[in-house]
C-alpha positions as a printed NumPy array, in Angstrom:
array([[ 39.645, -38.802, -18.183],
       [ 40.227, -36.089, -15.881],
       [ 44.062, -35.774, -16.596],
       [ 43.476, -35.604, -20.403],
       [ 41.608, -32.04 , -20.004],
       [ 43.299, -29.032, -21.023],
       [ 43.215, -26.056, -18.645],
       [ 43.79 , -22.235, -19.166],
       [ 43.886, -19.817, -16.221],
       [ 41.595, -17.014, -15.738],
       [ 44.448, -14.419, -16.751],
       [ 44.348, -16.358, -19.92 ],
       [ 40.941, -15.956, -20.466],
       [ 41.104, -12.17 , -19.798],
       [ 43.042, -11.744, -22.92 ],
       [ 40.462, -12.922, -24.99 ],
       [ 38.404,  -9.711, -24.506],
       [ 38.521,  -7.978, -27.758],
       [ 36.149,  -7.683, -30.613],
       [ 37.258, -10.669, -32.907],
       [ 38.855, -12.55 , -30.279],
       [ 36.165, -13.17 , -27.7  ],
       [ 36.103, -15.966, -25.28 ],
       [ 33.825, -16.775, -22.389],
       [ 33.542, -19.348, -19.445],
       [ 30.15 , -21.193, -18.544],
       [ 30.494, -23.613, -15.726],
       [ 34.227, -23.871, -16.227],
       [ 33.924, -24.876, -19.969],
       [ 35.656, -22.378, -22.025],
       [ 33.874, -20.955, -25.215],
       [ 34.965, -19.04 , -28.28 ],
       [ 32.048, -16.67 , -29.381],
       [ 34.173, -14.445, -31.592],
       [ 32.076, -15.18 , -34.764],
       [ 28.703, -15.972, -33.27 ],
       [ 28.788, -12.364, -31.659],
       [ 27.281, -10.688, -34.569],
       [ 24.56 , -13.62 , -34.48 ],
       [ 23.851, -13.37 , -30.917],
       [ 19.96 , -12.837, -30.594],
       [ 20.852, -10.464, -27.62 ],
       [ 23.208,  -8.629, -29.62 ],
       [ 27.075,  -8.468, -29.375],
       [ 27.147,  -5.595, -26.551],
       [ 26.359,  -8.589, -24.154],
       [ 29.502, -10.613, -25.136],
       [ 31.96 ,  -7.781, -25.593],
       [ 30.709,  -6.375, -21.936],
       [ 31.387, -10.021, -20.235],
       [ 33.996, -11.528, -22.473],
       [ 37.068, -12.802, -20.854],
       [ 35.409, -14.051, -17.558],
       [ 32.854, -16.681, -16.636],
       [ 29.58 , -15.536, -17.525],
       [ 27.548, -18.484, -15.956],
       [ 25.022, -16.43 , -14.036],
       [ 24.362, -14.054, -16.881],
       [ 23.955, -16.941, -19.121],
       [ 21.154, -18.84 , -16.832],
       [ 19.528, -15.429, -16.348],
       [ 18.953, -14.712, -19.91 ],
       [ 18.444, -18.302, -21.629],
       [ 16.057, -21.038, -21.488],
       [ 17.592, -24.649, -20.744],
       [ 17.423, -25.359, -24.556],
       [ 20.2  , -22.788, -25.038],
       [ 22.586, -25.122, -23.605],
       [ 22.678, -27.731, -26.638],
       [ 24.22 , -24.799, -28.771],
       [ 27.22 , -24.091, -26.731],
       [ 29.168, -27.426, -27.698],
       [ 29.88 , -26.217, -31.196],
       [ 31.566, -23.254, -29.526],
       [ 33.754, -25.296, -27.236],
       [ 37.216, -24.604, -27.424],
       [ 38.62 , -27.774, -25.779],
       [ 39.544, -25.719, -22.715],
       [ 38.141, -25.945, -19.027],
       [ 39.096, -22.922, -16.641],
       [ 41.794, -24.208, -14.171],
       [ 40.931, -21.582, -11.513],
       [ 36.984, -22.067, -11.783],
       [ 35.31 , -21.267,  -8.394],
       [ 31.621, -20.358,  -7.79 ],
       [ 30.678, -18.386,  -4.647],
       [ 27.979, -19.264,  -2.201],
       [ 25.751, -16.398,  -3.465],
       [ 25.908, -17.59 ,  -6.974],
       [ 25.159, -21.013,  -5.662],
       [ 22.086, -20.229,  -3.94 ],
       [ 21.191, -17.972,  -6.795],
       [ 21.546, -20.878,  -9.594],
       [ 19.855, -23.175,  -7.183],
       [ 16.863, -20.778,  -6.952],
       [ 16.837, -20.412, -10.672],
       [ 16.516, -24.067, -11.097],
       [ 13.87 , -24.436,  -8.752],
       [ 11.712, -21.644, -10.56 ],
       [ 12.42 , -23.663, -13.709],
       [ 11.107, -26.947, -12.382],
       [  7.803, -24.877, -11.111],
       [  7.362, -23.778, -14.875],
       [  7.481, -19.878, -13.386],
       [  9.258, -18.884, -16.643],
       [  6.51 , -20.598, -18.859],
       [  3.526, -19.759, -16.978],
       [  2.755, -16.351, -18.556],
       [ -0.742, -16.198, -17.255],
       [ -3.485, -13.646, -18.722],
       [ -1.563, -10.503, -17.908],
       [ -0.931,  -9.907, -22.091],
       [ -4.283, -10.678, -23.312],
       [ -5.614,  -8.109, -20.702],
       [ -3.125,  -5.436, -21.767],
       [ -3.659,  -5.851, -25.06 ],
       [ -7.419,  -5.634, -24.616],
       [ -7.1  ,  -2.529, -22.75 ],
       [ -4.647,  -1.032, -25.232],
       [ -7.088,  -1.656, -28.192],
       [ -9.756,  -0.185, -25.878],
       [ -8.12 ,   2.632, -25.327],
       [ -6.888,   3.532, -28.997],
       [-10.71 ,   3.513, -29.796],
       [-11.369,   5.873, -27.057],
       [ -8.487,   8.407, -28.447],
       [-10.044,   7.731, -32.214],
       [-13.456,   8.599, -30.844],
       [-12.372,  11.779, -28.977],
       [-10.526,  13.156, -31.753],
       [-12.76 ,  12.366, -34.551],
       [-16.071,  12.531, -33.095],
       [-16.178,  14.959, -30.555],
       [-15.52 ,  18.807, -30.943],
       [-14.716,  19.774, -26.99 ],
       [-11.228,  20.86 , -26.638],
       [-11.827,  18.933, -23.034],
       [-12.492,  15.754, -24.927],
       [ -9.445,  16.321, -27.115],
       [ -7.517,  16.796, -23.948],
       [ -8.888,  13.733, -22.383],
       [ -8.06 ,  11.814, -25.635],
       [ -4.592,  12.884, -25.271],
       [ -4.235,  11.647, -21.732],
       [ -5.462,   8.217, -22.711],
       [ -3.055,   7.877, -25.724],
       [ -0.299,   8.836, -23.304],
       [ -1.62 ,   5.703, -20.772],
       [ -1.94 ,   3.818, -24.201],
       [  1.767,   4.278, -24.856],
       [  2.51 ,   3.246, -21.454],
       [  1.036,  -0.063, -21.365],
       [  2.069,  -0.639, -24.95 ],
       [  5.816,   0.048, -23.889],
       [  5.37 ,  -2.599, -21.191],
       [  4.178,  -5.201, -23.744],
       [  7.05 ,  -4.101, -26.325],
       [  9.501,  -4.662, -23.007],
       [  7.924,  -8.021, -22.032],
       [  8.198,  -9.271, -25.592],
       [ 11.681,  -7.791, -26.07 ],
       [ 12.346, -10.443, -22.974],
       [ 10.31 , -13.068, -24.753],
       [  8.218, -13.034, -21.955],
       [  4.864, -12.536, -23.824],
       [  4.563, -15.138, -26.191],
       [  5.082, -19.134, -26.56 ],
       [  7.08 , -18.583, -29.926],
       [  9.974, -16.2  , -30.834],
       [  7.665, -15.218, -33.901],
       [  4.578, -14.264, -31.925],
       [  7.078, -12.065, -29.729],
       [  8.657, -10.496, -32.919],
       [  5.177,  -9.745, -33.764],
       [  4.403,  -8.208, -30.432],
       [  7.463,  -6.071, -30.662],
       [  6.684,  -4.83 , -34.177],
       [  2.919,  -3.899, -33.05 ],
       [  3.571,  -2.492, -29.502],
       [  6.869,  -1.016, -29.84 ],
       [  7.409,   0.29 , -33.149],
       [  3.881,   0.714, -34.769],
       [  2.173,   2.039, -31.638],
       [  4.884,   4.005, -29.604],
       [  7.297,   4.735, -32.449],
       [ 10.301,   3.539, -30.473],
       [ 12.501,   0.998, -32.423],
       [ 12.36 ,  -2.248, -30.534],
       [ 15.747,  -2.792, -32.056],
       [ 17.177,   0.187, -30.544],
       [ 15.374,  -0.589, -27.162],
       [ 16.952,  -4.175, -27.219],
       [ 20.595,  -2.549, -28.018],
       [ 20.658,  -0.288, -25.006],
       [ 18.41 ,  -2.359, -22.533],
       [ 20.462,  -5.584, -22.691],
       [ 23.747,  -3.726, -22.295],
       [ 21.726,  -2.103, -19.258],
       [ 20.927,  -5.309, -17.887],
       [ 24.387,  -6.617, -17.826],
       [ 26.209,  -3.624, -16.754],
       [ 23.352,  -2.344, -14.379],
       [ 24.591,   1.035, -13.011],
       [ 28.098,   0.937, -14.077],
       [ 28.752,   4.732, -15.066],
       [ 30.85 ,   3.744, -17.877],
       [ 29.224,   0.825, -19.609],
       [ 25.592,   1.328, -18.615],
       [ 23.863,   3.771, -20.981],
       [ 20.774,   4.227, -18.946],
       [ 23.107,   6.288, -16.616],
       [ 24.546,   8.223, -19.456],
       [ 22.707,  11.646, -19.853],
       [ 25.443,  13.805, -20.109],
       [ 24.941,  16.989, -20.614],
       [ 21.241,  17.181, -19.002],
       [ 21.715,  14.431, -15.742],
       [ 24.646,  13.274, -13.926],
       [ 23.876,  10.965, -11.089],
       [ 27.632,  10.609,  -9.753],
       [ 30.603,  13.187,  -9.507],
       [ 32.852,  10.502, -11.715],
       [ 31.208,  12.012, -14.963],
       [ 32.713,  15.481, -13.916],
       [ 35.937,  13.901, -15.448],
       [ 34.444,  13.485, -18.822],
       [ 34.731,   9.685, -18.725],
       [ 34.293,   7.427, -21.716],
       [ 31.296,   5.694, -22.555],
       [ 32.093,   2.273, -23.313],
       [ 28.475,   1.716, -25.084],
       [ 28.521,   4.63 , -27.137],
       [ 32.289,   4.647, -27.837],
       [ 32.822,   8.423, -27.03 ],
       [ 33.545,  10.704, -24.178],
       [ 31.014,  12.1  , -22.16 ],
       [ 32.401,  15.605, -22.084],
       [ 31.612,  17.444, -18.918],
       [ 31.894,  21.012, -20.403],
       [ 30.46 ,  24.409, -19.17 ],
       [ 27.199,  23.696, -20.597],
       [ 27.068,  20.342, -18.933],
       [ 28.123,  21.865, -15.719],
       [ 25.117,  24.386, -16.231],
       [ 22.564,  22.078, -16.63 ],
       [ 23.695,  19.501, -13.888],
       [ 23.803,  22.233, -11.565],
       [ 20.028,  22.525, -11.916],
       [ 19.018,  18.834, -12.557],
       [ 17.141,  18.336,  -9.168],
       [ 14.915,  21.204, -10.768],
       [ 14.614,  20.409, -14.192],
       [ 14.28 ,  16.338, -13.74 ],
       [ 10.37 ,  16.349, -13.795],
       [ 10.05 ,  19.288, -16.585],
       [ 12.717,  17.29 , -18.739],
       [ 10.887,  13.691, -18.177],
       [  7.823,  15.756, -19.726],
       [  9.43 ,  15.46 , -23.15 ],
       [ 11.824,  12.659, -22.564],
       [  9.913,  11.074, -25.227],
       [ 11.503,  13.259, -27.925],
       [ 15.248,  11.954, -27.352],
       [ 13.544,   8.416, -27.677],
       [ 12.581,   9.295, -31.135],
       [ 15.892,  10.714, -32.08 ],
       [ 17.918,   7.867, -30.839],
       [ 15.408,   5.45 , -32.906],
       [ 16.02 ,   7.196, -36.05 ],
       [ 19.759,   7.513, -35.306],
       [ 20.109,   3.93 , -34.638],
       [ 17.488,   3.037, -37.552],
       [ 19.607,   5.221, -40.335],
       [ 23.388,   4.399, -39.078],
       [ 25.703,   1.822, -40.376],
       [ 25.543,  -0.393, -37.472],
       [ 24.526,  -4.041, -37.658],
       [ 21.485,  -5.007, -36.311],
       [ 18.571,  -7.567, -37.09 ],
       [ 15.179,  -7.033, -38.541],
       [ 16.154,  -3.451, -39.696],
       [ 13.527,  -3.393, -42.279],
       [ 10.837,  -4.529, -39.999],
       [ 11.567,  -1.785, -37.852],
       [ 11.76 ,   1.05 , -40.158],
       [  8.13 ,  -0.328, -41.38 ],
       [  6.901,  -0.138, -37.996],
       [  8.638,   3.443, -37.505],
       [  6.76 ,   4.575, -40.788],
       [  3.311,   3.232, -39.708],
       [  3.643,   5.383, -35.984],
       [  4.597,   8.345, -38.018],
       [  1.674,   7.863, -40.676],
       [ -1.195,   7.042, -38.086],
       [  0.386,   9.787, -35.397],
       [  0.572,  12.936, -37.314],
       [ -2.617,  11.892, -39.286],
       [ -4.466,  11.757, -35.882],
       [ -3.075,  15.084, -34.8  ],
       [ -3.925,  16.776, -37.973],
       [ -7.729,  16.034, -37.303],
       [ -8.101,  18.537, -34.82 ],
       [ -9.253,  21.769, -35.584],
       [ -6.472,  24.256, -34.656],
       [ -2.605,  24.572, -34.073],
       [ -3.013,  25.467, -30.244],
       [ -5.099,  22.165, -29.922],
       [ -2.753,  20.141, -31.798],
       [  0.138,  21.257, -29.593],
       [ -1.783,  20.954, -26.598],
       [ -2.662,  17.444, -27.586],
       [  0.906,  16.392, -28.361],
       [  2.365,  17.874, -25.104],
       [ -0.272,  16.404, -23.166],
       [  0.18 ,  12.893, -24.33 ],
       [  3.853,  13.054, -23.905],
       [  3.605,  14.586, -20.15 ],
       [  1.469,  11.514, -19.215],
       [  4.253,   9.231, -20.135],
       [  6.736,  11.177, -18.065],
       [  4.985,   8.868, -15.214],
       [  6.984,   5.667, -16.883],
       [ 10.131,   7.607, -17.482],
       [ 10.25 ,   8.83 , -14.084],
       [  9.554,   5.376, -12.994],
       [ 12.645,   3.763, -14.812],
       [ 14.876,   6.389, -13.221],
       [ 13.537,   5.676,  -9.737],
       [ 14.479,   2.131, -10.26 ],
       [ 18.224,   3.187, -10.428],
       [ 19.465,   6.756,  -9.903],
       [ 19.476,   6.375,  -6.385],
       [ 21.02 ,   3.111,  -6.382],
       [ 24.672,   2.107,  -5.95 ],
       [ 27.182,   2.779,  -8.931],
       [ 30.347,   1.626,  -9.995],
       [ 33.068,   2.105, -13.104],
       [ 34.45 ,  -0.537, -15.145],
       [ 33.161,  -3.528, -17.233],
       [ 30.298,  -6.034, -15.205],
       [ 31.687,  -9.028, -13.703],
       [ 30.434, -12.661, -14.177],
       [ 31.28 , -13.736, -10.727],
       [ 29.393, -11.203,  -8.678],
       [ 26.316, -10.854, -11.   ],
       [ 23.695, -11.231,  -7.93 ],
       [ 25.665,  -8.411,  -6.043],
       [ 25.862,  -5.938,  -8.771],
       [ 21.893,  -6.453,  -9.551],
       [ 21.16 ,  -6.029,  -5.707],
       [ 23.736,  -2.888,  -5.23 ],
       [ 22.405,  -1.113,  -8.49 ],
       [ 18.496,  -1.707,  -8.146],
       [ 15.865,  -0.296,  -5.994],
       [ 12.051,  -1.819,  -5.933],
       [  8.916,   0.285,  -5.784],
       [  6.434,  -0.965,  -3.264],
       [  2.884,  -1.269,  -4.023],
       [ -0.375,  -3.288,  -3.591],
       [ -1.054,  -5.95 ,  -5.844],
       [ -4.108,  -4.188,  -7.628],
       [ -1.269,  -1.253,  -8.854],
       [  1.128,  -4.174, -10.605],
       [ -1.063,  -3.273, -14.099],
       [  0.203,   0.505, -13.488],
       [  3.982,  -0.149, -13.17 ],
       [  3.914,  -3.251, -15.683],
       [  5.692,  -5.6  , -12.934],
       [  8.857,  -3.241, -13.03 ],
       [  8.385,  -2.084,  -9.675],
       [  9.916,  -5.398,  -8.839],
       [ 13.187,  -4.272, -10.745],
       [ 15.276,  -6.357,  -8.736],
       [ 13.436,  -9.474,  -9.473],
       [ 13.134,  -8.681, -13.046],
       [ 17.249,  -7.938, -13.286],
       [ 17.824, -11.599, -11.774],
       [ 15.299, -13.271, -13.755],
       [ 14.469, -11.112, -16.905],
       [ 13.023, -14.016, -18.794],
       [ 10.43 , -14.245, -15.929],
       [  6.847, -13.163, -16.975],
       [  5.621, -10.298, -14.771],
       [  2.67 , -12.154, -13.279],
       [  5.259, -14.367, -11.41 ],
       [  7.384, -11.655, -10.044],
       [  5.32 , -10.835,  -6.88 ],
       [  5.271, -14.472,  -6.006],
       [  9.085, -14.784,  -6.116],
       [  9.821, -11.489,  -4.372],
       [  9.857, -12.999,  -0.639],
       [ 12.395, -15.601,  -1.902],
       [ 14.701, -13.177,  -3.274],
       [ 14.433, -10.932,  -0.336],
       [ 15.401, -14.289,   1.686],
       [ 18.606, -14.968,  -0.499],
       [ 19.769, -10.955,   0.11 ],
       [ 19.365, -11.383,   3.574],
       [ 21.009, -14.533,   3.902],
       [ 24.156, -13.146,   1.931],
       [ 23.788,  -9.796,   3.718],
       [ 22.882,  -7.546,   0.42 ],
       [ 20.723,  -4.676,  -0.053],
       [ 17.134,  -5.473,  -0.843],
       [ 15.518,  -1.948,  -1.206],
       [ 11.837,  -1.279,  -1.738],
       [ 10.364,   2.149,  -1.285],
       [  7.157,   3.827,  -1.877],
       [  6.411,   5.464,  -5.212],
       [  7.05 ,   8.869,  -3.154],
       [ 10.096,   7.505,  -0.944],
       [ 11.832,   6.486,  -4.304],
       [ 11.223,  10.127,  -5.622],
       [ 12.575,  11.589,  -2.491],
       [ 15.906,   9.355,  -2.818],
       [ 16.215,  10.451,  -6.688],
       [ 15.899,  14.107,  -6.14 ],
       [ 18.201,  13.92 ,  -3.265],
       [ 21.109,  12.218,  -5.038],
       [ 20.618,  14.621,  -8.19 ],
       [ 20.59 ,  17.669,  -5.806],
       [ 23.888,  16.144,  -4.093],
       [ 25.441,  15.953,  -7.284],
       [ 24.154,  19.259,  -8.649],
       [ 25.716,  20.979,  -5.467],
       [ 28.927,  19.449,  -6.32 ],
       [ 28.778,  20.66 ,  -9.744],
       [ 28.592,  24.123,  -8.291],
       [ 31.625,  23.722,  -6.34 ],
       [ 34.171,  25.998,  -8.27 ],
       [ 37.111,  24.751,  -6.576],
       [ 37.498,  22.402,  -9.05 ],
       [ 36.386,  24.797, -12.185],
       [ 36.025,  23.555, -15.728],
       [ 36.305,  26.453, -18.334],
       [ 33.735,  28.913, -17.625],
       [ 31.53 ,  30.692, -20.196],
       [ 29.604,  34.273, -19.564],
       [ 26.141,  32.689, -19.336],
       [ 27.566,  30.536, -16.149],
       [ 29.169,  33.503, -14.44 ],
       [ 26.002,  35.331, -14.918],
       [ 23.817,  32.532, -13.58 ],
       [ 26.165,  32.055, -10.572],
       [ 26.782,  35.625,  -9.739],
       [ 23.076,  36.707,  -9.966],
       [ 21.706,  33.517,  -8.784]])
């Protein structure tokens, strides 16, 4: 009977938002996920970020229909008294339901087969170029091919991390192990840890790790206040060193992207050998050991050290294309501070995301992530379906007067550099100085 239901208010729900005491609401029913947090396949960060509020839209975005059956054992017996659904959320849920009925989350196409075949072919080309050719140009060409191999392999790792690639969790895990850990040297466990937080808190300055690049980059002057990263659990200090780098970030952006891969290796090792709990630690370590066996051996087969350095730098530089692309999708978009809110899921994703417009024949190059907003709204959707649903997403944005920004690759670069330059100019403003050092004074005195 309706009158026998037990209710709590949204304010009561907000009190349960701490580790060990995590409650959420899905479609007005309240669930206790405190003990489940460490077993959650998406990691505990997702639940920590969204605890204490209704998370229906995020749940629909990340979970297949089969996940609903597991909620009953977490039900507290309470319902949310002041539960309301916005018109935007109603339309979003209706659209997600229609896509599910059409089977768009299950129709994976042949993209993965083509991508895996191209990766295998490129790997053979790299081996032939290094082991069977003596020309320095052949070695340089092999490095370029290896860079493109890493880009395509990262897309497979990304898709398998979202369980888009294969039809079973086991096969997806195998794809993660091969394409992520073994071929690229980047732990899929580290990627899932940060990437899930990025999706849920898209462009939150203090919750989204993909915006937290102090001391090298700052996309907003809020970082000048040395804000606390709620993801890393530490303050992002805007000290004189950070001010110096940020002041010139529009010049250093592309050079840093050329060696950004080094940071991914470092982050991988920091997580794998930390005390933090995460699934499949041993499997991730084995995959990383495979990479750090074959890659140094391959480089050692080159005839001399100058060519070895050239090979590594050239392959890293090619992957800068992908690192730049990821930045273009978010650096110039809207930002906010504080935790994500479950009741404006659609609005936050549209505000914090930019699409890259391109012809359909270039979809392979961007790995489907040129449809960044579509991917954020429907992260389980295979990339081959994103172009199909894009017009419907545009219509929904237009209906609710929300941003839908699709720029050319060139325009997106212009927007990003403009944003970095504007923040750099603010960092140079000495009307609100931070403690200076002699290097800072010398550079700004003599230009």
